[in-house]
Every structure is written in C-alpha cells, then in structure tokens.
Amino acid sequence: MKPELLKADQGGDFKTKLIILIPFIAIVLLKFLSEHLSGTFSIIAGYISIMYCVQTLRRTNYKPPYKISSPDQAINTECVLCVSPVDTIKVAYLPCKHAFCIDCLEKWLMRFSKCPYCCQPISYDASFADLTSPSQPNIF
C-alpha cells in the first residue's frame, strides 16, 4: 500500500486510519501464514489471532432483555463459567449473542475456540470485530 493512500483526508487523520488498518492486515497475514505453514508457527499464529479476538469482544454493562416485575419472572442471569450473577458486571458478547463475564470469557477463549454455552465454533476473522449489539442477548 502506498503511503499517500494513508494521508489525512475526508476528515480522518493518519493515526486513525492506521489504527483501523493494522488489525485487518494482521488478521489477513496470520490467516495466510497459518494456511501455508505448519508446525510451531501455525500454533503461534493461532494464539495471536485468539488474542486479537479477545481484544475485539463487544463489552457492555448487562441490561435485562425485559423488565422483571416479580421474582417469578427472573431469568437465569448467571455466567455459566463462574456461576456469578451478571446483573452488576460488565459482560462480553460472542457472535452467537451469548454473554459472559469478560474475565471468564477471555480465559475460556485462550483454551477453546467455541461458545461455552452452545458450543458454536468461533472464527477469528475480521468480521468478528464488527459485532453489533444484540437485540435480545442470550444470558445463561
């Protein structure tokens, strides 16, 4: 890529464009290297992509999907990893829209590449960073 393509224009500055561009380039490079190389480097590339995935998780304060007017209506709002209530902590969402304690989920993703609740595989690609706010989060 030519340096002049990264010059400030259209209201954005060089630093902002670089911050956006570097993770995308890193993911493309890691994907290429892991597909074409085997052994130790492939393992390292996978670990780095998992680290990037953990950093791009959408994080927010937990909000119940609907107003609870009585204890009978309460849904299970515990993190399945640590069994702590998630009503007062920050949570992170996976692409399958399940939410977990941030610390628990980061530790889980360092060991497994699937959702702890539904076991849906998690792909570590550029689209992971573009998660949108789920309309009905799945807290289990």
mmCIF file of C-alpha atoms in Angstrom:
data_model
loop_
_atom_site.group_PDB
_atom_site.id
_atom_site.type_symbol
_atom_site.label_atom_id
_atom_site.label_comp_id
_atom_site.label_asym_id
_atom_site.label_seq_id
_atom_site.Cartn_x
_atom_site.Cartn_y
_atom_site.Cartn_z
ATOM 1 C CA MET A 1 0.000 0.000 0.000
ATOM 2 C CA LYS A 2 1.346 3.392 -0.934
ATOM 3 C CA PRO A 3 1.966 5.843 1.922
ATOM 4 C CA GLU A 4 -0.011 8.580 0.161
ATOM 5 C CA LEU A 5 -3.145 6.440 0.495
ATOM 6 C CA LEU A 6 -2.891 6.811 4.267
ATOM 7 C CA LYS A 7 -2.563 10.605 4.260
ATOM 8 C CA ALA A 8 -5.193 12.588 6.108
ATOM 9 C CA ASP A 9 -8.266 13.308 4.013
ATOM 10 C CA GLN A 10 -12.029 13.355 4.340
ATOM 11 C CA GLY A 11 -11.891 14.339 7.998
ATOM 12 C CA GLY A 12 -9.759 11.400 9.177
ATOM 13 C CA ASP A 13 -6.166 11.591 10.290
ATOM 14 C CA PHE A 14 -3.264 9.257 9.589
ATOM 15 C CA LYS A 15 -3.229 7.753 13.098
ATOM 16 C CA THR A 16 -6.931 6.820 12.984
ATOM 17 C CA LYS A 17 -6.601 5.143 9.593
ATOM 18 C CA LEU A 18 -3.508 3.272 10.719
ATOM 19 C CA ILE A 19 -5.254 2.001 13.864
ATOM 20 C CA ILE A 20 -8.099 0.678 11.710
ATOM 21 C CA LEU A 21 -5.821 -0.771 9.030
ATOM 22 C CA ILE A 22 -3.223 -2.595 11.183
ATOM 23 C CA PRO A 23 -5.573 -5.194 12.777
ATOM 24 C CA PHE A 24 -7.059 -6.032 9.374
ATOM 25 C CA ILE A 25 -3.600 -6.521 7.830
ATOM 26 C CA ALA A 26 -2.506 -8.617 10.829
ATOM 27 C CA ILE A 27 -5.522 -10.922 10.500
ATOM 28 C CA VAL A 28 -5.012 -11.383 6.758
ATOM 29 C CA LEU A 29 -1.305 -12.123 7.304
ATOM 30 C CA LEU A 30 -1.976 -14.573 10.155
ATOM 31 C CA LYS A 31 -4.642 -16.351 8.116
ATOM 32 C CA PHE A 32 -2.265 -16.690 5.165
ATOM 33 C CA LEU A 33 0.630 -17.931 7.307
ATOM 34 C CA SER A 34 -1.489 -20.449 9.214
ATOM 35 C CA GLU A 35 -2.868 -21.856 5.935
ATOM 36 C CA HIS A 36 0.546 -22.177 4.268
ATOM 37 C CA LEU A 37 2.836 -23.052 7.157
ATOM 38 C CA SER A 38 2.580 -25.874 9.616
ATOM 39 C CA GLY A 39 4.080 -26.680 12.959
ATOM 40 C CA THR A 40 5.092 -24.203 15.624
ATOM 41 C CA PHE A 41 4.465 -21.078 13.600
ATOM 42 C CA SER A 42 0.898 -22.165 12.867
ATOM 43 C CA ILE A 43 0.293 -22.587 16.608
ATOM 44 C CA ILE A 44 1.776 -19.143 17.329
ATOM 45 C CA ALA A 45 -0.339 -17.563 14.567
ATOM 46 C CA GLY A 46 -3.456 -19.174 16.033
ATOM 47 C CA TYR A 47 -2.611 -17.914 19.515
ATOM 48 C CA ILE A 48 -2.067 -14.362 18.235
ATOM 49 C CA SER A 49 -5.385 -14.398 16.374
ATOM 50 C CA ILE A 50 -7.151 -15.591 19.553
ATOM 51 C CA MET A 51 -5.547 -12.722 21.477
ATOM 52 C CA TYR A 52 -6.836 -10.295 18.851
ATOM 53 C CA CYS A 53 -10.314 -11.841 19.058
ATOM 54 C CA VAL A 54 -10.355 -11.397 22.836
ATOM 55 C CA GLN A 55 -9.424 -7.726 22.438
ATOM 56 C CA THR A 56 -12.258 -7.114 19.951
ATOM 57 C CA LEU A 57 -15.090 -8.622 22.010
ATOM 58 C CA ARG A 58 -18.016 -6.252 22.374
ATOM 59 C CA ARG A 59 -18.247 -5.268 26.029
ATOM 60 C CA THR A 60 -21.107 -3.573 27.826
ATOM 61 C CA ASN A 61 -22.912 -3.357 31.129
ATOM 62 C CA TYR A 62 -25.550 -6.058 31.421
ATOM 63 C CA LYS A 63 -29.152 -4.980 30.864
ATOM 64 C CA PRO A 64 -32.021 -7.482 31.196
ATOM 65 C CA PRO A 65 -33.825 -8.080 27.878
ATOM 66 C CA TYR A 66 -37.133 -7.106 29.519
ATOM 67 C CA LYS A 67 -38.359 -5.501 32.737
ATOM 68 C CA ILE A 68 -38.729 -8.009 35.567
ATOM 69 C CA SER A 69 -41.706 -7.134 37.761
ATOM 70 C CA SER A 70 -41.580 -10.132 40.095
ATOM 71 C CA PRO A 71 -39.007 -12.729 41.197
ATOM 72 C CA ASP A 72 -41.043 -15.393 39.369
ATOM 73 C CA GLN A 73 -40.230 -13.731 36.043
ATOM 74 C CA ALA A 74 -36.489 -13.659 36.634
ATOM 75 C CA ILE A 75 -34.395 -15.440 34.051
ATOM 76 C CA ASN A 76 -31.164 -17.243 34.758
ATOM 77 C CA THR A 77 -28.643 -14.408 34.748
ATOM 78 C CA GLU A 78 -25.553 -16.248 35.893
ATOM 79 C CA CYS A 79 -22.338 -16.640 33.971
ATOM 80 C CA VAL A 80 -22.082 -20.358 33.168
ATOM 81 C CA LEU A 81 -18.324 -20.210 33.634
ATOM 82 C CA CYS A 82 -18.106 -18.765 37.160
ATOM 83 C CA VAL A 83 -21.771 -19.014 38.269
ATOM 84 C CA SER A 84 -21.739 -15.368 39.360
ATOM 85 C CA PRO A 85 -24.723 -13.105 38.757
ATOM 86 C CA VAL A 86 -24.127 -10.888 35.727
ATOM 87 C CA ASP A 87 -26.602 -8.161 36.627
ATOM 88 C CA THR A 88 -23.992 -5.789 38.053
ATOM 89 C CA ILE A 89 -20.893 -6.548 35.986
ATOM 90 C CA LYS A 90 -19.561 -5.921 32.511
ATOM 91 C CA VAL A 91 -20.231 -8.681 30.030
ATOM 92 C CA ALA A 92 -18.772 -9.616 26.646
ATOM 93 C CA TYR A 93 -20.819 -10.962 23.739
ATOM 94 C CA LEU A 94 -19.856 -13.705 21.311
ATOM 95 C CA PRO A 95 -21.142 -13.791 17.706
ATOM 96 C CA CYS A 96 -23.860 -16.256 18.819
ATOM 97 C CA LYS A 97 -25.104 -13.444 21.134
ATOM 98 C CA HIS A 98 -24.369 -15.311 24.369
ATOM 99 C CA ALA A 99 -22.918 -13.054 27.061
ATOM 100 C CA PHE A 100 -20.429 -13.932 29.792
ATOM 101 C CA CYS A 101 -18.246 -12.191 32.375
ATOM 102 C CA ILE A 102 -15.390 -10.557 30.500
ATOM 103 C CA ASP A 103 -12.636 -12.169 32.580
ATOM 104 C CA CYS A 104 -14.214 -15.628 32.385
ATOM 105 C CA LEU A 105 -14.710 -15.426 28.639
ATOM 106 C CA GLU A 106 -11.154 -14.252 27.983
ATOM 107 C CA LYS A 107 -9.781 -17.222 29.939
ATOM 108 C CA TRP A 108 -12.162 -19.607 28.137
ATOM 109 C CA LEU A 109 -11.181 -18.349 24.666
ATOM 110 C CA MET A 110 -7.499 -18.858 25.445
ATOM 111 C CA ARG A 111 -8.248 -22.595 25.777
ATOM 112 C CA PHE A 112 -11.226 -23.262 23.486
ATOM 113 C CA SER A 113 -12.500 -21.764 20.230
ATOM 114 C CA LYS A 114 -16.212 -22.279 20.809
ATOM 115 C CA CYS A 115 -19.036 -20.735 22.805
ATOM 116 C CA PRO A 116 -19.092 -22.136 26.367
ATOM 117 C CA TYR A 117 -22.883 -22.463 26.239
ATOM 118 C CA CYS A 118 -23.925 -23.559 22.733
ATOM 119 C CA CYS A 119 -20.511 -24.836 21.516
ATOM 120 C CA GLN A 120 -20.797 -22.839 18.276
ATOM 121 C CA PRO A 121 -17.309 -22.567 16.747
ATOM 122 C CA ILE A 122 -15.794 -19.099 16.844
ATOM 123 C CA SER A 123 -13.897 -17.973 13.776
ATOM 124 C CA TYR A 124 -11.157 -15.440 14.292
ATOM 125 C CA ASP A 125 -11.543 -13.256 11.235
ATOM 126 C CA ALA A 126 -12.055 -9.563 10.505
ATOM 127 C CA SER A 127 -15.844 -9.863 10.702
ATOM 128 C CA PHE A 128 -15.588 -10.751 14.404
ATOM 129 C CA ALA A 129 -14.695 -7.157 15.231
ATOM 130 C CA ASP A 130 -17.870 -5.893 13.534
ATOM 131 C CA LEU A 131 -20.280 -7.374 16.062
ATOM 132 C CA THR A 132 -23.408 -5.344 16.556
ATOM 133 C CA SER A 133 -25.424 -5.010 19.697
ATOM 134 C CA PRO A 134 -27.726 -7.998 20.001
ATOM 135 C CA SER A 135 -31.409 -7.124 20.261
ATOM 136 C CA GLN A 136 -32.052 -9.950 22.719
ATOM 137 C CA PRO A 137 -28.855 -11.047 24.471
ATOM 138 C CA ASN A 138 -28.717 -14.681 25.486
ATOM 139 C CA ILE A 139 -27.536 -14.746 29.096
ATOM 140 C CA PHE A 140 -27.177 -18.208 30.544
#
